[in-house]
Amino acid sequence: MQTSEATMERTSQNVEEMDALIIGGGFAGVYQLIHLREQGFTAKLYDFASQLGGIWYWNRYPGARVDTTCPLYQFSREDLWRDWKYTEMFPAWHEIRGYFKYVDEKMCLSKDTRLDTRIETANFDSERNQWIVTTDKGDTVRARYVIICTGFASKPHYPKIEGLETFKGETAHAGRWPQNDIDFTGKRVGIIGTGASGVQLTEQSSRRAKHTTLFQRTPALALPLRQRKLTEQEQEEMKSEYQAMYDIRKDTFAGFDYEFHTESWHDLTPEQRREHYKGRWGIGAFRPWLGSFRELILEDEASNEAYAYWREQVHARVKDPATAEKLAPEKPPILYGTKRMPLEQWFFDAFNQDNVDLVDLKETPIVRVTPDGIETSEGLIELDVILFGTGFDAVTGGPAAIDIHGVHGETLKDYWKDGFRTALGTTSNGFPNLFFIYGPQSPAAWTNGPSTAEYQGEWVVACIKYMREHGFHRIEASREAEEFWREEVITCAEGTLLPRTSSWWFGTNIPGKASEPLYYAGGLPRFLDLCWQSANNDYEGFTLS
Ligand code: NAP
C-alpha cells in the first residue's frame, strides 16, 4: 500500500481532509471507493440514500428489474463474482440491493461510506488545490478530488397536471418509490408513462390490482425480456464464461457481451432479414436492437422494417384489434431503436384482461386530476392510486443539482446552461480536480451501467494515480478539449436517427429543456480509445500543474 497523498486527518477547525470525495453509491461510486483505496488514496463515499445501490435504492417499485443479464450486472473482478449468485437472469431491485450489501461486506465499504447525507456545496480553493465541500449534516470536508457518480436518474420528472394536489388517493413516482411500498391489492390503479418503468408497473399492477388503466402518450416499443430462473448449478457453470464476457465488453458498442450484427442490412434479402429478426426475437432483451443491424438506428428503411416485424409480434398477442393498433400503430410512433427500448414479460398480454384498460392520450387527453381520479376528454376514470412512470430530468438532477463553484466563481449549472461542455464526458474547464462518471457526454445511456462505471472509472483512477506519481496537484480540462468533445458528441448523434425522437437522451422529455445530445453515441470502443490516447499523451487536452 502506498503512502496516501493527503492522509485522513482532522485539522484544528475540525475539517476532515481526504484525497477523494465520491458522491453517489451506485456502481460508479462503489468502483471508485474500492479502487482508489486499493491505490492507497483516502476516499469517502457520500449518498443521501440510506443504503448503497444507487438507482436501486429509489427504484424499488414492484417489478423493477434490470434490463441486463446478471453476469454483466455486477463488477468484473473475480474476487467479487466468484461467490456471488443472482437467482434470475434479469435480477430484480431487491437482489441488486443484496449484491451491493455483499460487496459492502466483502470490501469493507461501510467504514468509508456516509449515508443519509446530501452534499450541498463544493467550492474550489485554488491556494490549496482542494475542494471544500459541505453537507446537509453541517460537516465541512476538504478533498483534493471530487468524483460525481450520481447517475442519470437522480431527479424524477413529475408532469404538471391540473388538480393533482386534490387527489385523495395515493400517488408515487417509480423513481422515488416509498420504502414501505404501496399495496395494489383490490385497488384501482392508474399509470402514466410507457417507458421501462411504466411497462414494469403495468405488468405488476395487472396481476395485483382490482383494475389497471395505463395512460399512454407514446406506445412502448418494448422487446421480450426472456426472463428465467437460474439454479445455483447453472450459474456455477456459467462462471466459466464470465471472464470472456467481461473482456469483450470494451470492444462492443454498448458494453454488452455482443455487438451489432456483422452483416449489412443491405446485403441480405427481406426473407433473410426476417429470419434474422426472428432469431433475435427468440433471444430477446436488447438483441433485436443492439444485436441486430447497425442500420436500424441509421436508416429509415431499415428502422421501419424492424418496426413492422415488432408490430406483427404485438398484434399476434393482443386480441382486441383496436387496442393492438393503439399499442402498435401502423405508422411508427417513433423510429425503432432511437431510445432505450423497454423490456417486457406479459405487458402486451395484460391488455387481454378485462381489468386492464389503455387510454391513448393522443386521442383522449387528460383534462385534470380530481379528488377521485383522472378526468380525460371522455370523462372521469375513478382511481385509488396514481403512479408516475414519467421518467427523469436526466443529468440536471446529478452534477448540476449540487451547488458547485469553480475557479471563476461560476456554478457548474451556470457553466452548462447553454449546453453541456465537458472534455471526454469526464471534467469541465474551470472545475479542476472534479470528475464525473456516467455523466453528461459520456456513453452512459447507451451502455451497460457497470461497464461504463468500470471503464470510465478505471481512467479516472489512473489519472489520479498519474497525478500523484508526477507530483501534480491540479488537473483541468482545456476549452479546446471541450470544444473537440462537444463537436464529437453532436456529430455522432447527428449521424444517426436518434435526434428525430424525443427522449431523455436529448433532454426533450422535459418541457423547456434545451435539446442536445446528453450522451455520446460514438460507442464505447471509440470513447475508450480517445480517453486512453489522451492519457498516453500525458493527458493531452488537460492542464496539469
Ligand atoms: P422514460 O423512458 O423517460 O419514460 C417516461 C414515460 O413517461 C414516457 O412514456 C413519456 O411519454 C411519459 N410521460 C412523460 N410525461 C408525460 C406526461 N405529461 N403525460 C403522459 N406521459 C408522459 O422513463 P422511465 O420509464 O423511468 O425510464 C427511464 C430510463 O431508466 C430508461 O430508458 C431505462 O434506461 C431506465 N430504466 C430501466 C429499467 C430496466 O432496467 N428495466 C427500468 C426502469 C427504468 P413520451 O414518450 O410521450 O414522452
Short mmCIF file of C-alpha atoms in Angstrom, two decimals, residues 123-501:
data_model
loop_
_atom_site.label_atom_id
_atom_site.label_comp_id
_atom_site.label_asym_id
_atom_site.label_seq_id
_atom_site.Cartn_x
_atom_site.Cartn_y
_atom_site.Cartn_z
CA ASN A 123 -16.04 25.42 -3.69
CA PHE A 124 -12.57 25.11 -5.14
CA ASP A 125 -9.75 26.51 -3.03
CA SER A 126 -7.08 27.42 -5.59
CA GLU A 127 -4.47 28.08 -2.91
CA ARG A 128 -4.52 24.52 -1.68
CA ASN A 129 -5.95 22.88 -4.78
CA GLN A 130 -8.71 21.28 -2.80
CA TRP A 131 -12.47 21.23 -2.89
CA ILE A 132 -14.21 22.50 0.23
CA VAL A 133 -17.39 20.53 0.44
CA THR A 134 -20.33 20.96 2.81
CA THR A 135 -23.09 18.50 3.68
CA ASP A 136 -26.63 18.86 4.95
CA LYS A 137 -25.36 17.49 8.27
CA GLY A 138 -23.35 20.67 8.75
CA ASP A 139 -19.98 18.99 8.07
CA THR A 140 -17.20 20.54 6.02
CA VAL A 141 -14.74 18.32 4.18
CA ARG A 142 -11.62 19.14 2.19
CA ALA A 143 -10.87 16.83 -0.71
CA ARG A 144 -8.24 17.02 -3.42
CA TYR A 145 -10.65 15.38 -5.86
CA VAL A 146 -14.41 15.26 -6.07
CA ILE A 147 -15.89 12.46 -8.16
CA ILE A 148 -19.55 12.77 -9.03
CA CYS A 149 -21.24 9.43 -9.57
CA THR A 150 -24.87 10.46 -9.28
CA GLY A 151 -26.08 8.65 -12.39
CA PHE A 152 -28.61 9.92 -14.88
CA ALA A 153 -31.76 9.47 -12.86
CA SER A 154 -31.47 11.29 -9.59
CA LYS A 155 -34.18 13.84 -10.39
CA PRO A 156 -37.61 12.32 -11.15
CA HIS A 157 -39.84 14.18 -13.57
CA TYR A 158 -43.40 14.84 -12.36
CA PRO A 159 -45.65 16.18 -15.10
CA LYS A 160 -47.70 19.23 -14.23
CA ILE A 161 -51.34 18.15 -14.28
CA GLU A 162 -54.09 20.42 -13.06
CA GLY A 163 -55.67 19.30 -9.80
CA LEU A 164 -53.07 16.68 -8.92
CA GLU A 165 -52.78 18.02 -5.40
CA THR A 166 -56.51 17.44 -4.86
CA PHE A 167 -56.32 13.68 -5.46
CA LYS A 168 -57.35 11.86 -2.30
CA GLY A 169 -55.72 8.51 -3.10
CA GLU A 170 -52.06 7.54 -3.09
CA THR A 171 -49.50 8.74 -5.64
CA ALA A 172 -45.92 7.63 -6.28
CA HIS A 173 -43.17 8.08 -8.84
CA ALA A 174 -41.30 4.95 -9.94
CA GLY A 175 -38.02 6.74 -9.27
CA ARG A 176 -38.96 7.71 -5.68
CA TRP A 177 -40.91 4.67 -4.63
CA PRO A 178 -41.85 4.69 -0.93
CA GLN A 179 -39.51 2.41 1.01
CA ASN A 180 -42.57 0.93 2.77
CA ASP A 181 -44.12 0.06 -0.65
CA ILE A 182 -47.67 0.51 -1.93
CA ASP A 183 -50.13 -2.37 -1.83
CA PHE A 184 -52.16 -2.55 -5.07
CA THR A 185 -54.43 -5.33 -3.87
CA GLY A 186 -58.09 -4.57 -4.52
CA LYS A 187 -57.29 -1.07 -5.79
CA ARG A 188 -57.93 0.85 -8.99
CA VAL A 189 -54.53 1.88 -10.29
CA GLY A 190 -53.74 4.49 -12.95
CA ILE A 191 -50.26 4.54 -14.50
CA ILE A 192 -48.89 7.45 -16.53
CA GLY A 193 -45.89 6.69 -18.75
CA THR A 194 -44.84 3.91 -21.07
CA GLY A 195 -41.06 3.79 -20.64
CA ALA A 196 -39.34 0.86 -18.91
CA SER A 197 -40.83 1.92 -15.55
CA GLY A 198 -44.41 2.23 -16.86
CA VAL A 199 -44.16 -1.14 -18.61
CA GLN A 200 -42.94 -2.91 -15.46
CA LEU A 201 -45.53 -1.17 -13.26
CA THR A 202 -48.33 -2.14 -15.65
CA GLU A 203 -47.29 -5.79 -15.59
CA GLN A 204 -47.31 -5.93 -11.80
CA SER A 205 -50.48 -3.92 -11.40
CA SER A 206 -52.28 -6.14 -13.92
CA ARG A 207 -51.71 -9.12 -11.60
CA ARG A 208 -52.31 -7.43 -8.26
CA ALA A 209 -54.76 -4.56 -8.63
CA LYS A 210 -58.53 -4.72 -8.99
CA HIS A 211 -58.27 -2.57 -12.10
CA THR A 212 -55.39 -1.04 -14.05
CA THR A 213 -55.52 1.87 -16.50
CA LEU A 214 -52.43 2.77 -18.47
CA PHE A 215 -52.30 6.33 -19.79
CA GLN A 216 -50.17 6.15 -22.94
CA ARG A 217 -48.79 9.17 -24.74
CA THR A 218 -46.33 7.27 -26.92
CA PRO A 219 -46.52 3.49 -27.40
CA ALA A 220 -43.81 1.46 -25.70
CA LEU A 221 -41.61 -0.25 -28.27
CA ALA A 222 -40.96 -2.99 -25.74
CA LEU A 223 -38.90 -6.09 -26.54
CA PRO A 224 -39.29 -9.52 -24.93
CA LEU A 225 -37.22 -9.87 -21.75
CA ARG A 226 -36.97 -13.68 -21.82
CA GLN A 227 -36.62 -13.89 -18.08
CA ARG A 228 -35.68 -17.18 -16.47
CA LYS A 229 -34.80 -18.53 -13.06
CA LEU A 230 -31.24 -19.68 -12.56
CA THR A 231 -30.21 -22.55 -10.38
CA GLU A 232 -27.00 -22.32 -8.40
CA GLN A 233 -25.51 -25.04 -10.56
CA GLU A 234 -26.38 -23.21 -13.78
CA GLN A 235 -24.70 -20.08 -12.51
CA GLU A 236 -21.67 -22.00 -11.41
CA GLU A 237 -21.41 -23.44 -14.92
CA MET A 238 -21.92 -20.01 -16.48
CA LYS A 239 -18.98 -18.69 -14.49
CA SER A 240 -16.54 -20.45 -16.77
CA GLU A 241 -17.70 -17.93 -19.43
CA TYR A 242 -17.66 -14.84 -17.24
CA GLN A 243 -14.13 -13.65 -17.91
CA ALA A 244 -14.61 -13.87 -21.67
CA MET A 245 -17.88 -11.93 -21.33
CA TYR A 246 -16.17 -9.20 -19.33
CA ASP A 247 -13.23 -8.99 -21.68
CA ILE A 248 -15.37 -8.49 -24.75
CA ARG A 249 -17.42 -5.60 -23.31
CA LYS A 250 -14.89 -2.87 -24.07
CA ASP A 251 -14.88 -3.86 -27.75
CA THR A 252 -18.63 -3.62 -28.18
CA PHE A 253 -20.63 -0.51 -28.94
CA ALA A 254 -22.76 -0.65 -25.80
CA GLY A 255 -20.53 -2.52 -23.36
CA PHE A 256 -22.55 -5.73 -23.53
CA ASP A 257 -21.17 -9.15 -24.43
CA TYR A 258 -22.45 -8.93 -28.00
CA GLU A 259 -22.24 -6.49 -30.86
CA PHE A 260 -24.35 -5.25 -33.76
CA HIS A 261 -24.83 -7.91 -36.44
CA THR A 262 -21.79 -8.26 -38.68
CA GLU A 263 -23.69 -8.41 -41.98
CA SER A 264 -25.03 -5.27 -43.57
CA TRP A 265 -28.80 -4.86 -43.74
CA HIS A 266 -28.33 -4.10 -47.44
CA ASP A 267 -26.54 -7.35 -48.20
CA LEU A 268 -29.45 -9.59 -47.16
CA THR A 269 -32.79 -10.21 -48.84
CA PRO A 270 -36.01 -9.28 -47.00
CA GLU A 271 -36.55 -13.01 -46.31
CA GLN A 272 -33.08 -13.38 -44.84
CA ARG A 273 -33.59 -10.33 -42.72
CA ARG A 274 -36.88 -11.70 -41.46
CA GLU A 275 -35.10 -14.88 -40.36
CA HIS A 276 -32.56 -12.69 -38.62
CA TYR A 277 -35.29 -10.71 -36.76
CA LYS A 278 -36.95 -13.97 -35.77
CA GLY A 279 -33.70 -15.30 -34.32
CA ARG A 280 -33.00 -12.11 -32.38
CA TRP A 281 -36.59 -12.02 -31.15
CA GLY A 282 -36.13 -15.52 -29.77
CA ILE A 283 -33.09 -14.47 -27.75
CA GLY A 284 -34.87 -11.32 -26.58
CA ALA A 285 -33.68 -8.47 -24.35
CA PHE A 286 -31.70 -5.95 -26.44
CA ARG A 287 -30.66 -8.47 -29.11
CA PRO A 288 -33.38 -7.34 -31.57
CA TRP A 289 -31.82 -3.88 -31.22
CA LEU A 290 -28.15 -3.71 -30.21
CA GLY A 291 -27.53 -7.23 -31.54
CA SER A 292 -29.27 -6.55 -34.83
CA PHE A 293 -28.33 -4.48 -37.88
CA ARG A 294 -26.47 -1.25 -37.19
CA GLU A 295 -28.59 0.30 -39.97
CA LEU A 296 -31.66 0.13 -37.71
CA ILE A 297 -30.51 3.29 -35.96
CA LEU A 298 -29.01 4.85 -39.07
CA GLU A 299 -31.50 4.47 -41.90
CA ASP A 300 -35.26 4.99 -42.11
CA GLU A 301 -35.94 1.99 -44.31
CA ALA A 302 -34.16 -0.43 -42.01
CA SER A 303 -35.71 1.09 -38.90
CA ASN A 304 -39.21 0.87 -40.41
CA GLU A 305 -38.73 -2.76 -41.42
CA ALA A 306 -37.70 -3.72 -37.87
CA TYR A 307 -40.69 -1.78 -36.57
CA ALA A 308 -43.03 -3.71 -38.90
CA TYR A 309 -41.67 -7.01 -37.53
CA TRP A 310 -42.04 -5.77 -33.94
CA ARG A 311 -45.62 -4.64 -34.67
CA GLU A 312 -46.55 -8.06 -36.04
CA GLN A 313 -45.41 -9.69 -32.81
CA VAL A 314 -47.50 -7.31 -30.70
CA HIS A 315 -50.62 -7.74 -32.85
CA ALA A 316 -50.28 -11.51 -32.57
CA ARG A 317 -50.57 -11.23 -28.78
CA VAL A 318 -53.28 -8.60 -28.28
CA LYS A 319 -56.78 -9.94 -29.01
CA ASP A 320 -58.69 -6.71 -29.47
CA PRO A 321 -57.54 -5.21 -32.82
CA ALA A 322 -58.34 -1.65 -31.75
CA THR A 323 -56.19 -2.00 -28.61
CA ALA A 324 -53.44 -3.70 -30.61
CA GLU A 325 -53.47 -0.78 -33.04
CA LYS A 326 -53.11 1.71 -30.20
CA LEU A 327 -50.22 -0.24 -28.71
CA ALA A 328 -48.54 -0.81 -32.06
CA PRO A 329 -49.91 1.54 -34.72
CA GLU A 330 -49.27 1.06 -38.40
CA LYS A 331 -47.27 4.28 -38.63
CA PRO A 332 -44.26 4.03 -36.30
CA PRO A 333 -44.82 6.44 -33.40
CA ILE A 334 -41.05 6.78 -33.08
CA LEU A 335 -38.23 5.35 -35.12
CA TYR A 336 -37.36 1.86 -33.92
CA GLY A 337 -34.34 1.77 -31.63
CA THR A 338 -33.93 5.51 -31.23
CA LYS A 339 -34.32 5.41 -27.47
CA ARG A 340 -33.51 2.75 -24.90
CA MET A 341 -36.09 0.05 -25.55
CA PRO A 342 -38.12 -1.20 -22.54
CA LEU A 343 -38.21 -4.95 -21.92
CA GLU A 344 -41.45 -6.75 -21.14
CA GLN A 345 -42.73 -10.12 -19.95
CA TRP A 346 -46.54 -10.02 -20.13
CA PHE A 347 -47.08 -6.31 -20.79
CA PHE A 348 -48.93 -6.82 -24.10
CA ASP A 349 -50.88 -9.87 -22.87
CA ALA A 350 -52.13 -7.85 -19.89
CA PHE A 351 -54.40 -5.90 -22.27
CA ASN A 352 -56.34 -9.11 -22.94
CA GLN A 353 -57.55 -9.00 -19.33
CA ASP A 354 -60.95 -7.41 -18.58
CA ASN A 355 -59.45 -5.44 -15.71
CA VAL A 356 -56.74 -3.69 -17.78
CA ASP A 357 -57.50 -0.67 -19.96
CA LEU A 358 -55.45 1.51 -22.23
CA VAL A 359 -56.11 5.22 -22.63
CA ASP A 360 -54.47 6.71 -25.68
CA LEU A 361 -53.69 10.26 -24.58
CA LYS A 362 -53.29 11.45 -28.16
CA GLU A 363 -57.00 10.67 -28.75
CA THR A 364 -58.25 11.15 -25.20
CA PRO A 365 -56.09 13.64 -23.32
CA ILE A 366 -56.06 14.15 -19.57
CA VAL A 367 -58.08 17.22 -18.64
CA ARG A 368 -57.33 17.29 -14.91
CA VAL A 369 -56.94 15.19 -11.81
CA THR A 370 -59.88 15.32 -9.42
CA PRO A 371 -60.11 14.03 -5.84
CA ASP A 372 -61.49 10.76 -7.25
CA GLY A 373 -59.29 10.05 -10.22
CA ILE A 374 -58.21 11.25 -13.64
CA GLU A 375 -60.63 13.12 -15.85
CA THR A 376 -59.99 12.70 -19.56
CA SER A 377 -61.78 14.29 -22.50
CA GLU A 378 -64.19 11.32 -22.29
CA GLY A 379 -64.98 11.51 -18.57
CA LEU A 380 -63.71 10.55 -15.12
CA ILE A 381 -61.72 7.37 -14.53
CA GLU A 382 -62.03 6.63 -10.82
CA LEU A 383 -58.75 5.64 -9.18
CA ASP A 384 -57.31 4.80 -5.76
CA VAL A 385 -53.68 5.11 -6.83
CA ILE A 386 -51.88 7.20 -9.48
CA LEU A 387 -48.40 6.07 -10.44
CA PHE A 388 -45.89 8.09 -12.42
CA GLY A 389 -43.51 6.30 -14.73
CA THR A 390 -42.78 9.67 -16.29
CA GLY A 391 -39.02 9.50 -16.29
CA PHE A 392 -36.24 11.76 -15.14
CA ASP A 393 -34.70 15.14 -15.72
CA ALA A 394 -31.55 13.37 -16.83
CA VAL A 395 -28.16 14.75 -15.81
CA THR A 396 -29.58 18.03 -14.49
CA GLY A 397 -30.51 16.14 -11.37
CA GLY A 398 -26.92 14.96 -10.85
CA PRO A 399 -23.82 17.16 -11.06
CA ALA A 400 -25.77 20.30 -11.89
CA ALA A 401 -28.05 19.92 -8.86
CA ILE A 402 -25.16 20.40 -6.42
CA ASP A 403 -24.03 23.97 -5.82
CA ILE A 404 -20.56 23.57 -7.28
CA HIS A 405 -18.48 26.73 -7.72
CA GLY A 406 -15.40 26.52 -9.91
CA VAL A 407 -12.33 28.72 -10.00
CA HIS A 408 -14.14 31.58 -11.75
CA GLY A 409 -16.92 31.59 -9.18
CA GLU A 410 -19.43 30.30 -11.71
CA THR A 411 -21.55 27.29 -10.76
CA LEU A 412 -21.38 24.13 -12.85
CA LYS A 413 -25.09 24.55 -13.55
CA ASP A 414 -24.48 28.05 -14.97
CA TYR A 415 -21.46 26.87 -16.92
CA TRP A 416 -23.67 24.29 -18.62
CA LYS A 417 -26.75 26.47 -19.06
CA ASP A 418 -26.18 26.97 -22.80
CA GLY A 419 -25.18 23.37 -23.41
CA PHE A 420 -23.01 20.74 -21.79
CA ARG A 421 -19.29 21.34 -22.05
CA THR A 422 -17.01 18.57 -20.91
CA ALA A 423 -13.74 17.03 -22.00
CA LEU A 424 -14.31 13.33 -22.73
CA GLY A 425 -17.53 13.45 -20.71
CA THR A 426 -15.38 13.47 -17.59
CA THR A 427 -14.35 17.00 -16.49
CA SER A 428 -15.12 20.66 -17.28
CA ASN A 429 -12.94 23.72 -17.72
CA GLY A 430 -12.89 25.95 -14.62
CA PHE A 431 -13.65 22.98 -12.37
CA PRO A 432 -10.25 21.44 -11.61
CA ASN A 433 -9.97 18.04 -9.95
CA LEU A 434 -13.67 17.40 -10.47
CA PHE A 435 -14.63 14.25 -12.35
CA PHE A 436 -18.00 12.86 -13.32
CA ILE A 437 -18.61 9.25 -14.19
CA TYR A 438 -21.66 8.07 -16.11
CA GLY A 439 -22.48 11.75 -16.59
CA PRO A 440 -23.21 14.11 -19.49
CA GLN A 441 -21.47 13.43 -22.80
CA SER A 442 -20.25 10.03 -21.61
CA PRO A 443 -21.60 6.89 -23.34
CA ALA A 444 -23.72 6.21 -20.22
CA ALA A 445 -27.28 5.91 -21.54
CA TRP A 446 -26.14 3.76 -24.42
CA THR A 447 -24.30 1.27 -22.33
CA ASN A 448 -24.49 -1.34 -19.68
CA GLY A 449 -24.08 0.65 -16.44
CA PRO A 450 -21.37 -1.45 -14.74
CA SER A 451 -19.30 -1.47 -17.97
CA THR A 452 -19.14 2.33 -18.13
CA ALA A 453 -18.68 2.57 -14.35
CA GLU A 454 -15.63 0.33 -14.64
CA TYR A 455 -14.06 1.58 -17.87
CA GLN A 456 -14.56 5.29 -17.34
CA GLY A 457 -13.81 4.73 -13.66
CA GLU A 458 -10.54 3.00 -14.47
CA TRP A 459 -9.45 6.06 -16.47
CA VAL A 460 -10.22 8.41 -13.57
CA VAL A 461 -8.35 6.25 -11.05
CA ALA A 462 -5.37 6.01 -13.42
CA CYS A 463 -5.41 9.79 -13.88
CA ILE A 464 -5.39 10.45 -10.12
CA LYS A 465 -2.58 7.94 -9.72
CA TYR A 466 -0.60 9.61 -12.51
CA MET A 467 -1.04 12.96 -10.77
CA ARG A 468 0.42 11.57 -7.57
CA GLU A 469 3.30 9.85 -9.34
CA HIS A 470 4.26 13.04 -11.18
CA GLY A 471 3.75 15.40 -8.27
CA PHE A 472 0.77 17.23 -9.79
CA HIS A 473 -1.97 18.67 -7.61
CA ARG A 474 -4.36 20.04 -10.16
CA ILE A 475 -5.87 18.89 -13.43
CA GLU A 476 -8.20 20.95 -15.56
CA ALA A 477 -9.76 20.40 -18.97
CA SER A 478 -8.87 22.92 -21.65
CA ARG A 479 -11.56 24.81 -23.57
CA GLU A 480 -10.20 23.32 -26.80
CA ALA A 481 -10.67 19.79 -25.43
CA GLU A 482 -14.26 20.66 -24.53
CA GLU A 483 -14.91 22.08 -27.99
CA PHE A 484 -13.48 18.97 -29.58
CA TRP A 485 -15.64 16.74 -27.40
CA ARG A 486 -18.84 18.71 -27.91
CA GLU A 487 -18.32 18.53 -31.66
CA GLU A 488 -17.65 14.79 -31.44
CA VAL A 489 -20.80 14.18 -29.33
CA ILE A 490 -23.01 16.23 -31.65
CA THR A 491 -21.55 14.77 -34.85
CA CYS A 492 -22.01 11.20 -33.64
CA ALA A 493 -25.65 11.84 -32.70
CA GLU A 494 -26.38 13.63 -35.96
CA GLY A 495 -25.05 10.68 -37.91
CA THR A 496 -27.91 8.56 -36.54
CA LEU A 497 -31.72 8.69 -36.49
CA LEU A 498 -31.69 9.48 -32.75
CA PRO A 499 -32.23 13.25 -32.86
CA ARG A 500 -35.60 12.65 -34.53
CA THR A 501 -37.02 11.06 -31.39
#
